Tab-separated table of C-alpha atoms and ligand atoms in Angstrom:
chain	number	residue	atom	x	y	z
M	1	MET	CA	-139.737	163.582	-26.619
M	2	SER	CA	-136.314	165.054	-26.744
M	3	LYS	CA	-135.526	167.213	-23.782
M	4	LEU	CA	-133.992	169.754	-26.094
M	5	VAL	CA	-136.802	169.884	-28.557
M	6	HIS	CA	-137.852	173.472	-28.148
M	7	ALA	CA	-134.488	174.744	-27.058
M	8	GLN	CA	-132.842	177.161	-29.361
M	9	TRP	CA	-129.290	178.212	-30.062
M	10	SER	CA	-128.436	181.222	-27.948
M	11	SER	CA	-127.127	183.020	-30.976
M	12	LYS	CA	-126.451	182.457	-34.608
M	13	MET	CA	-122.746	182.288	-33.849
M	14	THR	CA	-123.323	179.314	-31.419
M	15	PHE	CA	-125.046	177.365	-34.194
M	16	VAL	CA	-122.340	178.064	-36.713
M	17	LEU	CA	-119.745	176.955	-34.175
M	18	ALA	CA	-121.598	173.731	-33.360
M	19	ALA	CA	-122.126	172.877	-37.014
M	20	ALA	CA	-118.427	173.651	-37.755
M	21	GLY	CA	-117.402	171.621	-34.722
M	22	SER	CA	-119.197	168.592	-36.174
M	23	ALA	CA	-118.002	169.150	-39.648
M	24	VAL	CA	-114.296	169.877	-39.060
M	25	GLY	CA	-112.681	166.755	-37.625
M	26	LEU	CA	-110.642	163.757	-38.617
M	27	GLY	CA	-112.457	163.875	-42.007
M	28	ASN	CA	-110.549	167.010	-42.961
M	29	ILE	CA	-107.180	166.395	-41.526
M	30	TRP	CA	-106.805	162.591	-41.469
M	31	LYS	CA	-109.081	161.280	-44.168
M	32	PHE	CA	-108.961	163.924	-46.917
M	33	PRO	CA	-105.223	163.853	-47.500
M	34	TYR	CA	-104.933	160.056	-47.586
M	35	MET	CA	-107.847	159.819	-49.918
M	36	VAL	CA	-106.250	162.422	-52.198
M	37	GLY	CA	-103.055	160.366	-52.045
M	38	GLU	CA	-104.782	157.120	-52.806
M	39	SER	CA	-107.033	158.403	-55.491
M	40	GLY	CA	-104.642	160.147	-57.791
M	41	GLY	CA	-104.432	163.692	-56.500
M	42	ALA	CA	-105.977	166.583	-58.381
M	43	ALA	CA	-108.629	164.603	-60.215
M	44	PHE	CA	-109.984	163.559	-56.878
M	45	VAL	CA	-109.765	166.992	-55.459
M	46	LEU	CA	-111.692	168.551	-58.341
M	47	VAL	CA	-114.507	165.952	-58.280
M	48	TYR	CA	-114.616	166.459	-54.408
M	49	LEU	CA	-114.980	170.237	-54.804
M	50	LEU	CA	-117.695	169.788	-57.341
M	51	CYS	CA	-119.520	167.397	-55.082
M	52	ILE	CA	-119.205	169.855	-52.157
M	53	ALA	CA	-120.720	172.668	-54.219
M	54	LEU	CA	-123.405	170.917	-56.175
M	55	ILE	CA	-124.431	168.132	-53.837
M	56	GLY	CA	-123.147	168.996	-50.361
M	57	LEU	CA	-124.399	172.590	-50.165
M	58	PRO	CA	-127.932	171.877	-51.210
M	59	ILE	CA	-128.144	168.869	-48.977
M	60	LEU	CA	-126.731	170.713	-46.022
M	61	VAL	CA	-129.392	173.348	-46.470
M	62	ALA	CA	-132.084	170.717	-46.952
M	63	GLU	CA	-131.201	168.937	-43.694
M	64	TRP	CA	-131.153	172.187	-41.691
M	65	LEU	CA	-134.545	173.096	-43.200
M	66	ILE	CA	-136.107	169.787	-42.382
M	67	GLY	CA	-134.809	170.072	-38.798
M	68	ARG	CA	-136.013	173.607	-38.359
M	69	ARG	CA	-139.435	172.844	-39.683
M	70	GLY	CA	-139.834	169.633	-37.675
M	71	GLN	CA	-138.431	171.098	-34.452
M	72	GLU	CA	-137.657	167.568	-33.341
M	73	ASN	CA	-135.095	164.837	-33.612
M	74	PRO	CA	-134.508	163.588	-37.255
M	75	ILE	CA	-136.833	160.565	-37.019
M	76	ASN	CA	-139.756	162.441	-35.483
M	77	ALA	CA	-139.126	165.442	-37.743
M	78	MET	CA	-139.304	163.280	-40.879
M	79	SER	CA	-142.366	161.414	-39.772
M	80	GLU	CA	-144.095	164.668	-38.669
M	81	LEU	CA	-143.334	166.558	-41.921
M	82	SER	CA	-144.346	163.740	-44.179
M	83	ARG	CA	-147.520	163.231	-42.190
M	84	ARG	CA	-148.390	166.905	-42.390
M	85	GLY	CA	-147.830	166.985	-46.149
M	86	GLY	CA	-149.669	163.737	-46.744
M	87	HIS	CA	-146.551	161.898	-47.962
M	88	LEU	CA	-145.541	158.292	-47.501
M	89	PRO	CA	-144.719	157.304	-43.925
M	90	ALA	CA	-141.663	155.552	-45.404
M	91	TRP	CA	-139.901	158.912	-45.420
M	92	VAL	CA	-139.089	158.310	-41.763
M	93	LEU	CA	-136.409	155.900	-43.071
M	94	VAL	CA	-134.291	158.954	-43.852
M	95	GLY	CA	-134.256	159.675	-40.117
M	96	VAL	CA	-133.616	156.048	-39.084
M	97	SER	CA	-130.726	155.459	-41.468
M	98	GLY	CA	-129.161	158.642	-40.230
M	99	VAL	CA	-129.041	157.222	-36.614
M	100	LEU	CA	-127.647	153.991	-37.897
M	101	GLY	CA	-124.968	155.793	-39.866
M	102	ALA	CA	-123.989	157.803	-36.831
M	103	PHE	CA	-123.640	154.652	-34.740
M	104	LEU	CA	-121.478	152.822	-37.336
M	105	ILE	CA	-119.225	155.804	-38.085
M	106	LEU	CA	-118.455	156.552	-34.462
M	107	SER	CA	-117.214	152.981	-33.954
M	108	PHE	CA	-114.276	153.442	-36.314
M	109	TYR	CA	-113.946	157.189	-35.777
M	110	SER	CA	-113.074	156.553	-32.191
M	111	VAL	CA	-110.254	154.241	-33.105
M	112	ILE	CA	-108.619	157.078	-35.073
M	113	GLY	CA	-109.464	159.543	-32.325
M	114	GLY	CA	-107.440	157.052	-30.149
M	115	TRP	CA	-104.424	157.281	-32.515
M	116	SER	CA	-104.593	160.991	-32.148
M	117	LEU	CA	-104.587	160.751	-28.361
M	118	SER	CA	-101.693	158.351	-28.372
M	119	TYR	CA	-99.669	160.737	-30.600
M	120	THR	CA	-100.529	163.583	-28.282
M	121	LEU	CA	-98.825	161.614	-25.517
M	122	GLY	CA	-96.041	160.617	-27.865
M	123	SER	CA	-95.326	164.269	-28.568
M	124	ILE	CA	-94.962	164.984	-24.856
M	125	THR	CA	-92.606	162.058	-24.257
M	126	GLY	CA	-90.479	162.966	-27.280
M	127	THR	CA	-91.143	159.736	-29.145
M	128	PHE	CA	-90.686	161.487	-32.571
M	129	SER	CA	-87.875	163.901	-31.906
M	130	GLY	CA	-84.989	163.486	-34.361
M	131	GLN	CA	-86.567	160.425	-35.963
M	132	ASP	CA	-86.249	159.797	-39.676
M	133	ALA	CA	-88.973	158.399	-41.923
M	134	ASP	CA	-88.188	154.848	-40.993
M	135	GLY	CA	-88.279	155.603	-37.283
M	136	VAL	CA	-91.608	157.432	-37.473
M	137	GLY	CA	-93.070	154.650	-39.699
M	138	GLY	CA	-91.861	152.108	-37.127
M	139	VAL	CA	-93.643	153.884	-34.302
M	140	PHE	CA	-96.873	153.817	-36.329
M	141	THR	CA	-96.675	150.176	-37.323
M	142	GLY	CA	-95.735	149.322	-33.782
M	143	MET	CA	-98.957	150.983	-32.582
M	144	LEU	CA	-101.044	149.264	-35.222
M	145	GLY	CA	-99.606	145.906	-34.396
M	146	SER	CA	-100.560	146.096	-30.796
M	147	PRO	CA	-104.272	145.354	-30.067
M	148	ALA	CA	-103.749	146.353	-26.423
M	149	THR	CA	-102.442	149.795	-27.264
M	150	LEU	CA	-105.214	150.459	-29.804
M	151	LEU	CA	-107.794	149.257	-27.338
M	152	LEU	CA	-106.471	151.409	-24.614
M	153	TRP	CA	-106.680	154.599	-26.671
M	154	HIS	CA	-109.930	153.733	-28.274
M	155	THR	CA	-111.344	153.243	-24.766
M	156	VAL	CA	-109.995	156.514	-23.475
M	157	PHE	CA	-111.440	158.338	-26.417
M	158	MET	CA	-114.906	156.721	-25.994
M	159	VAL	CA	-114.848	157.409	-22.236
M	160	LEU	CA	-114.256	161.116	-23.034
M	161	VAL	CA	-117.076	161.201	-25.569
M	162	ILE	CA	-119.477	159.295	-23.228
M	163	GLY	CA	-118.588	161.515	-20.314
M	164	ILE	CA	-119.253	164.682	-22.188
M	165	VAL	CA	-122.485	163.484	-23.794
M	166	ALA	CA	-123.807	161.855	-20.606
M	167	ARG	CA	-123.378	165.152	-18.639
M	168	GLY	CA	-125.172	166.998	-21.425
M	169	VAL	CA	-122.506	169.621	-21.470
M	170	THR	CA	-122.281	169.550	-25.237
M	171	LYS	CA	-123.208	173.135	-25.413
M	172	GLY	CA	-120.486	174.141	-23.058
M	173	LEU	CA	-118.043	173.084	-25.733
M	174	GLU	CA	-118.938	175.877	-28.032
M	175	GLY	CA	-116.660	178.315	-26.232
M	176	ALA	CA	-113.860	175.836	-26.747
M	177	VAL	CA	-114.698	175.457	-30.424
M	178	ARG	CA	-114.411	179.169	-30.773
M	179	THR	CA	-110.774	179.211	-29.679
M	180	MET	CA	-109.849	175.847	-31.130
M	181	MET	CA	-110.906	176.522	-34.694
M	182	PRO	CA	-108.698	179.634	-35.196
M	183	ALA	CA	-105.845	177.891	-33.477
M	184	LEU	CA	-106.180	174.884	-35.726
M	185	VAL	CA	-106.217	177.137	-38.813
M	186	ILE	CA	-103.089	178.954	-37.615
M	187	LEU	CA	-101.228	175.745	-36.940
M	188	MET	CA	-102.173	174.331	-40.339
M	189	LEU	CA	-100.774	177.554	-41.854
M	190	VAL	CA	-97.545	177.043	-39.926
M	191	LEU	CA	-97.371	173.508	-41.313
M	192	VAL	CA	-98.013	174.755	-44.838
M	193	GLY	CA	-95.208	177.258	-44.236
M	194	TYR	CA	-92.928	174.392	-43.211
M	195	GLY	CA	-93.975	172.556	-46.343
M	196	MET	CA	-92.720	175.486	-48.361
M	197	THR	CA	-89.262	175.087	-46.906
M	198	THR	CA	-88.944	171.437	-47.933
M	199	GLY	CA	-88.314	172.309	-51.619
M	200	HIS	CA	-91.163	170.113	-52.681
M	201	PHE	CA	-94.032	172.517	-52.340
M	202	GLY	CA	-94.479	173.007	-56.073
M	203	GLU	CA	-94.711	169.252	-56.576
M	204	ALA	CA	-97.375	169.075	-53.874
M	205	LEU	CA	-99.299	171.903	-55.530
M	206	SER	CA	-99.373	170.306	-58.853
M	207	PHE	CA	-100.235	166.940	-57.367
M	208	MET	CA	-103.237	168.512	-55.737
M	209	PHE	CA	-104.327	170.900	-58.358
M	210	ARG	CA	-103.114	169.826	-61.800
M	211	PRO	CA	-105.463	167.003	-62.733
M	212	ASP	CA	-104.583	163.944	-64.620
M	213	TRP	CA	-107.988	163.380	-66.188
M	214	GLY	CA	-107.209	159.809	-66.918
M	215	ALA	CA	-107.229	159.153	-63.182
M	216	ILE	CA	-110.906	159.737	-62.911
M	217	ASN	CA	-112.929	156.539	-62.803
M	218	GLY	CA	-116.058	155.323	-61.087
M	219	GLU	CA	-114.181	154.446	-57.925
M	220	VAL	CA	-112.544	157.868	-57.598
M	221	VAL	CA	-115.865	159.720	-58.163
M	222	LEU	CA	-117.707	157.595	-55.585
M	223	ALA	CA	-114.824	158.090	-53.123
M	224	ALA	CA	-114.971	161.865	-53.652
M	225	MET	CA	-118.674	162.015	-53.204
M	226	GLY	CA	-118.542	159.905	-50.057
M	227	GLN	CA	-115.882	162.144	-48.678
M	228	ALA	CA	-118.040	165.211	-49.343
M	229	PHE	CA	-120.830	163.690	-47.297
M	230	PHE	CA	-118.532	162.518	-44.523
M	231	THR	CA	-116.622	165.803	-44.098
M	232	LEU	CA	-119.828	167.900	-43.919
M	233	SER	CA	-121.481	165.458	-41.508
M	234	LEU	CA	-124.294	164.927	-43.996
M	235	GLY	CA	-126.727	162.047	-44.289
M	236	MET	CA	-126.638	161.316	-40.638
M	237	GLY	CA	-129.369	163.305	-39.136
M	238	ILE	CA	-126.846	165.397	-37.303
M	239	MET	CA	-127.436	168.557	-39.269
M	240	MET	CA	-131.170	167.951	-39.035
M	241	ALA	CA	-130.851	167.732	-35.309
M	242	TYR	CA	-128.843	170.967	-35.255
M	243	GLY	CA	-131.435	172.625	-37.492
M	244	SER	CA	-134.097	171.764	-35.013
M	245	TYR	CA	-132.709	174.259	-32.536
M	246	LEU	CA	-132.590	176.989	-35.117
M	247	GLY	CA	-134.574	180.157	-34.993
M	248	GLU	CA	-136.452	181.563	-38.010
M	249	GLU	CA	-134.040	184.384	-38.512
M	250	VAL	CA	-131.054	182.370	-39.473
M	251	ASN	CA	-130.081	182.550	-43.146
M	252	LEU	CA	-129.516	178.929	-44.117
M	253	LEU	CA	-127.768	179.450	-47.406
M	254	GLY	CA	-125.327	182.035	-46.017
M	255	THR	CA	-124.586	179.886	-43.038
M	256	ALA	CA	-124.001	176.852	-45.135
M	257	ARG	CA	-121.536	178.772	-47.221
M	258	THR	CA	-119.567	179.825	-44.120
M	259	VAL	CA	-119.448	176.286	-42.733
M	260	ILE	CA	-118.435	174.778	-46.093
M	261	LEU	CA	-115.701	177.349	-46.763
M	262	LEU	CA	-114.182	176.674	-43.351
M	263	ASP	CA	-114.408	172.917	-43.681
M	264	THR	CA	-113.054	172.811	-47.231
M	265	GLY	CA	-110.334	175.302	-46.383
M	266	ILE	CA	-109.053	173.249	-43.531
M	267	ALA	CA	-109.006	170.074	-45.640
M	268	LEU	CA	-107.069	171.795	-48.430
M	269	LEU	CA	-104.602	173.212	-45.919
M	270	ALA	CA	-104.054	169.755	-44.501
M	271	GLY	CA	-103.253	168.487	-48.002
M	272	LEU	CA	-100.848	171.372	-48.593
M	273	ALA	CA	-99.112	170.631	-45.316
M	274	ILE	CA	-98.788	166.926	-45.821
M	275	PHE	CA	-97.831	166.397	-49.472
M	276	PRO	CA	-94.617	168.390	-49.414
M	277	ILE	CA	-93.396	166.182	-46.572
M	278	VAL	CA	-94.444	163.085	-48.501
M	279	PHE	CA	-92.449	164.151	-51.547
M	280	ALA	CA	-89.515	165.470	-49.617
M	281	ASN	CA	-89.073	162.151	-47.790
M	282	GLY	CA	-90.011	159.875	-50.705
M	283	LEU	CA	-92.901	158.506	-48.745
M	284	ASP	CA	-95.663	156.438	-50.242
M	285	LEU	CA	-98.645	158.485	-51.416
M	286	ASP	CA	-100.683	155.440	-51.061
M	287	SER	CA	-100.105	154.848	-47.404
M	288	GLY	CA	-103.845	155.026	-46.517
M	289	PRO	CA	-105.104	155.816	-43.038
M	290	GLY	CA	-101.569	156.155	-41.658
M	291	LEU	CA	-100.588	159.012	-43.948
M	292	ILE	CA	-100.774	161.918	-41.461
M	293	PHE	CA	-99.325	159.813	-38.707
M	294	VAL	CA	-96.160	159.049	-40.693
M	295	THR	CA	-95.693	162.499	-42.259
M	296	LEU	CA	-96.476	165.162	-39.650
M	297	PRO	CA	-94.312	163.669	-36.836
M	298	LEU	CA	-91.413	163.852	-39.305
M	299	ALA	CA	-92.007	167.551	-39.749
M	300	PHE	CA	-92.402	168.227	-36.052
M	301	GLY	CA	-89.327	166.062	-35.269
M	302	ASN	CA	-87.226	168.250	-37.565
M	303	MET	CA	-88.436	171.834	-37.081
M	304	THR	CA	-87.504	174.315	-34.387
M	305	GLY	CA	-90.060	174.270	-31.647
M	306	GLY	CA	-91.396	171.078	-33.210
M	307	THR	CA	-92.061	169.360	-29.941
M	308	LEU	CA	-94.403	172.029	-28.722
M	309	LEU	CA	-96.059	172.480	-32.135
M	310	GLY	CA	-96.516	168.666	-32.427
M	311	LEU	CA	-98.095	168.580	-28.978
M	312	MET	CA	-100.449	171.425	-29.913
M	313	PHE	CA	-101.317	169.916	-33.189
M	314	PHE	CA	-102.319	166.490	-31.889
M	315	LEU	CA	-104.186	168.134	-29.008
M	316	LEU	CA	-106.170	170.222	-31.424
M	317	LEU	CA	-106.696	167.271	-33.713
M	318	THR	CA	-107.994	165.230	-30.788
M	319	PHE	CA	-110.282	168.098	-29.814
M	320	ALA	CA	-111.616	168.457	-33.346
M	321	ALA	CA	-112.264	164.700	-33.334
M	322	LEU	CA	-114.013	164.926	-29.996
M	323	THR	CA	-116.405	167.658	-31.100
M	324	SER	CA	-117.355	165.559	-34.213
M	325	ALA	CA	-117.591	162.369	-32.161
M	326	ILE	CA	-119.982	164.078	-29.740
M	327	SER	CA	-122.195	165.053	-32.585
M	328	LEU	CA	-122.178	161.389	-33.668
M	329	LEU	CA	-123.161	159.995	-30.345
M	330	GLU	CA	-125.809	162.596	-29.612
M	331	PRO	CA	-128.431	161.317	-32.153
M	332	VAL	CA	-127.902	157.687	-31.117
M	333	VAL	CA	-128.449	158.668	-27.455
M	334	GLU	CA	-131.541	160.734	-28.254
M	335	PHE	CA	-132.986	157.795	-30.119
M	336	VAL	CA	-132.391	155.360	-27.289
M	337	GLU	CA	-133.585	157.883	-24.698
M	338	GLU	CA	-136.868	158.369	-26.532
M	339	ARG	CA	-137.637	154.789	-27.401
M	340	THR	CA	-136.795	153.297	-24.074
M	341	PRO	CA	-137.478	154.161	-20.493
M	342	LEU	CA	-133.731	154.669	-19.921
M	343	SER	CA	-132.471	157.976	-18.445
M	344	ARG	CA	-130.046	160.118	-20.393
M	345	VAL	CA	-127.044	158.904	-18.497
M	346	VAL	CA	-127.987	155.210	-18.855
M	347	ALA	CA	-128.932	155.707	-22.503
M	348	THR	CA	-125.548	157.301	-23.132
M	349	LEU	CA	-123.712	154.479	-21.379
M	350	VAL	CA	-125.591	151.805	-23.291
M	351	SER	CA	-125.145	153.486	-26.709
M	352	GLY	CA	-121.527	154.259	-25.936
M	353	LEU	CA	-120.793	150.718	-24.869
M	354	ALA	CA	-122.325	149.330	-28.061
M	355	VAL	CA	-120.230	151.737	-30.136
M	356	TRP	CA	-117.117	150.852	-28.189
M	357	ALA	CA	-117.714	147.093	-28.710
M	358	LEU	CA	-118.058	147.513	-32.456
M	359	GLY	CA	-114.972	149.710	-32.415
M	360	ILE	CA	-112.970	146.753	-31.010
M	361	LEU	CA	-113.712	144.741	-34.150
M	362	ALA	CA	-112.626	147.798	-36.183
M	363	LEU	CA	-109.292	148.112	-34.397
M	364	LEU	CA	-108.577	144.413	-34.603
M	365	SER	CA	-108.681	144.842	-38.442
M	366	PHE	CA	-105.185	146.352	-38.171
M	367	ASN	CA	-103.748	143.257	-36.507
M	368	LEU	CA	-105.413	140.014	-35.277
M	369	LEU	CA	-108.408	140.230	-37.733
M	370	SER	CA	-106.565	141.669	-40.677
M	371	GLU	CA	-107.296	138.487	-42.633
M	372	PHE	CA	-110.946	138.426	-41.663
M	373	LEU	CA	-112.663	139.799	-44.732
M	374	ILE	CA	-116.376	140.320	-45.447
M	375	LEU	CA	-117.064	141.046	-49.113
M	376	GLY	CA	-113.351	141.553	-49.500
M	377	TYR	CA	-113.118	144.210	-46.851
M	378	ASN	CA	-111.847	144.000	-43.224
M	379	VAL	CA	-114.219	145.319	-40.571
M	380	PHE	CA	-112.691	148.797	-40.540
M	381	ASP	CA	-112.846	149.276	-44.275
M	382	LEU	CA	-116.296	147.750	-44.408
M	383	LEU	CA	-117.674	150.174	-41.822
M	384	ASP	CA	-116.061	153.113	-43.579
M	385	THR	CA	-117.025	152.087	-47.131
M	386	PHE	CA	-120.629	151.110	-46.304
M	387	THR	CA	-121.258	154.437	-44.500
M	388	SER	CA	-119.463	156.963	-46.693
M	389	LYS	CA	-120.099	155.378	-50.037
M	390	ILE	CA	-123.645	154.059	-49.554
M	391	LEU	CA	-125.530	154.987	-46.402
M	392	LEU	CA	-124.687	158.680	-46.202
M	393	PRO	CA	-125.313	159.508	-49.906
M	394	LEU	CA	-128.581	157.564	-49.904
M	395	THR	CA	-129.861	159.299	-46.810
M	396	GLY	CA	-128.769	162.736	-48.113
M	397	LEU	CA	-130.519	161.893	-51.375
M	398	GLY	CA	-133.721	161.238	-49.425
M	399	ALA	CA	-133.359	164.587	-47.635
M	400	ILE	CA	-132.866	166.622	-50.760
M	401	VAL	CA	-135.638	164.875	-52.708
M	402	PHE	CA	-137.971	165.429	-49.838
M	403	VAL	CA	-137.268	169.077	-49.554
M	404	ALA	CA	-137.141	169.875	-53.286
M	405	TRP	CA	-140.056	167.664	-54.430
M	406	CYS	CA	-142.371	167.065	-51.436
M	407	LEU	CA	-142.347	170.304	-49.482
M	408	ASP	CA	-144.266	173.243	-50.801
M	409	ARG	CA	-142.089	175.025	-53.323
M	410	GLN	CA	-143.104	178.620	-52.460
M	411	SER	CA	-142.583	178.183	-48.765
M	412	VAL	CA	-139.153	176.668	-49.267
M	413	ALA	CA	-138.144	179.560	-51.545
M	414	ALA	CA	-139.475	182.042	-48.974
M	415	GLU	CA	-137.614	180.329	-46.186
M	416	LEU	CA	-134.355	180.462	-48.148
M	417	ASN	CA	-135.021	184.137	-49.164
M	418	LEU	CA	-134.949	183.211	-52.818
M	419	SER	CA	-136.890	184.805	-55.636
M	420	GLY	CA	-136.530	185.175	-59.435
M	421	GLY	CA	-133.215	184.022	-60.736
M	422	SER	CA	-131.880	182.713	-57.497
M	423	GLU	CA	-135.051	180.651	-56.971
M	424	SER	CA	-134.711	179.111	-60.362
M	425	LEU	CA	-131.069	178.244	-59.691
M	426	TRP	CA	-131.991	176.596	-56.402
M	427	LEU	CA	-134.758	174.607	-58.110
M	428	VAL	CA	-132.458	173.339	-60.781
M	429	VAL	CA	-129.784	172.381	-58.356
M	430	ALA	CA	-132.014	170.968	-55.619
M	431	ARG	CA	-134.454	169.138	-57.925
M	432	TYR	CA	-132.073	167.873	-60.574
M	433	VAL	CA	-128.379	168.529	-60.230
M	434	ALA	CA	-127.898	167.210	-56.612
M	435	PRO	CA	-130.166	164.154	-56.724
M	436	LEU	CA	-129.226	163.150	-60.243
M	437	GLY	CA	-125.580	163.764	-59.273
M	438	VAL	CA	-125.809	161.256	-56.474
M	439	VAL	CA	-127.555	158.735	-58.716
M	440	ALA	CA	-125.012	159.250	-61.537
M	441	VAL	CA	-122.111	158.712	-59.183
M	442	PHE	CA	-123.723	155.445	-58.046
M	443	LEU	CA	-124.293	154.278	-61.592
M	444	HIS	CA	-120.846	155.354	-62.697
M	445	SER	CA	-119.263	153.361	-59.987
M	446	LEU	CA	-121.407	150.316	-60.622
M	447	LEU	CA	-120.699	150.380	-64.291
M	448	GLY	CA	-116.989	150.949	-63.713
A	1	LIG	N1	-117.497	165.561	-40.450
A	1	LIG	C1	-116.646	164.941	-39.468
A	1	LIG	C2	-115.230	164.980	-39.933
A	1	LIG	O1	-114.987	165.447	-40.970
A	1	LIG	C3	-116.998	163.496	-39.293
A	1	LIG	C4	-118.374	163.278	-39.012
A	1	LIG	C5	-119.098	162.563	-39.906
A	1	LIG	C6	-118.983	163.865	-37.939
A	1	LIG	C7	-120.427	162.421	-39.741
A	1	LIG	C8	-120.363	163.745	-37.737
A	1	LIG	C9	-121.033	163.005	-38.638
A	1	LIG	O2	-114.388	164.503	-39.274
């Protein structure tokens, strides 16, 4: 049994901070902008916002509710709740696929965490000062082309994650999240302010918010839904695990709204910071995972106090990545710890090493193994695509269907403080809109 099973968050605030620490990470600042750039701008943003509201919110609530009722890790919680309600034992798969997803995601997440670390050091040594777009681009491609450099930083990042999780000091990080989050928001606002001085802010605004409906196709919709799951840490058992430490008094819907507003706000700010720089420098919207690493150093290299701000930014980004990465390793470790005789420290080392090894394949996708394709994807893209676009939505679908259709309706409504109109709204969204939304997106992308 998990050693933390009956532990509870010391306060509601602690819980919100931990959930926000998991949700806010590379997904918001690194992934969201480049996906917007790749997928045609505002059309993607709108579908993404719809997915967050109609699919992400109810699933976030469903995962917390399962965790709180099960009071155990996701796998045991799912098997216990389905046993209690006389449902199929196969529901436990929802817990199992969550652990698998966390394992796979962390392997490539750590590679990008490594990029952020490397850029933190680069800011200290002045690598970017006074560089033009070509110079900054050269630094980035130089890093990608060097397996040794990528391996070094991926390793440092994983060592940090393993160290923190092994010592079980995860909870001690909450104080840090409390200061980091506001600092990150302030820094993003400074960057948006800088974007306004580039003369291309209007262009960025219309790129992000004036949709070209023709750009919407199956692929864009699937990408937007996958991103909604990824950014909210859904479909991975993480939010279930966090819910298991929750006391009865916490208002799930209200808390979900807070976490979602913060998470979405930070992603939108990242977009507003980055696109003016892209347009001002004639950079490629479609530059993929490198987008923030070729835009932001340009801004820092050319603004007053840029060296210090750049250093702060990459430090904060690394920290945000770490708090998310910790939340990814935790369920894997709990799983290994419970299924094997290994102690927590050894279980962490074993899980961490396995993630690290898979991460090596992911980082080689940018150089030595770039031609090695499986189903047309390199290893990095395969891990990303399979988790965000398939595994997470399917697992989340399982969670919402279980809560909306298998658990007792009255007790769920009571637990969410719903009655009358609000209860009907919840029922419509949780029973039909969210699950059918996921299914429709899948079908839409399959059929083109
Ligand atoms: N939500 C995190 C982010 O946006 C990533 C993450 C995904 C963390 C899944 C935990 C689980 O960066």
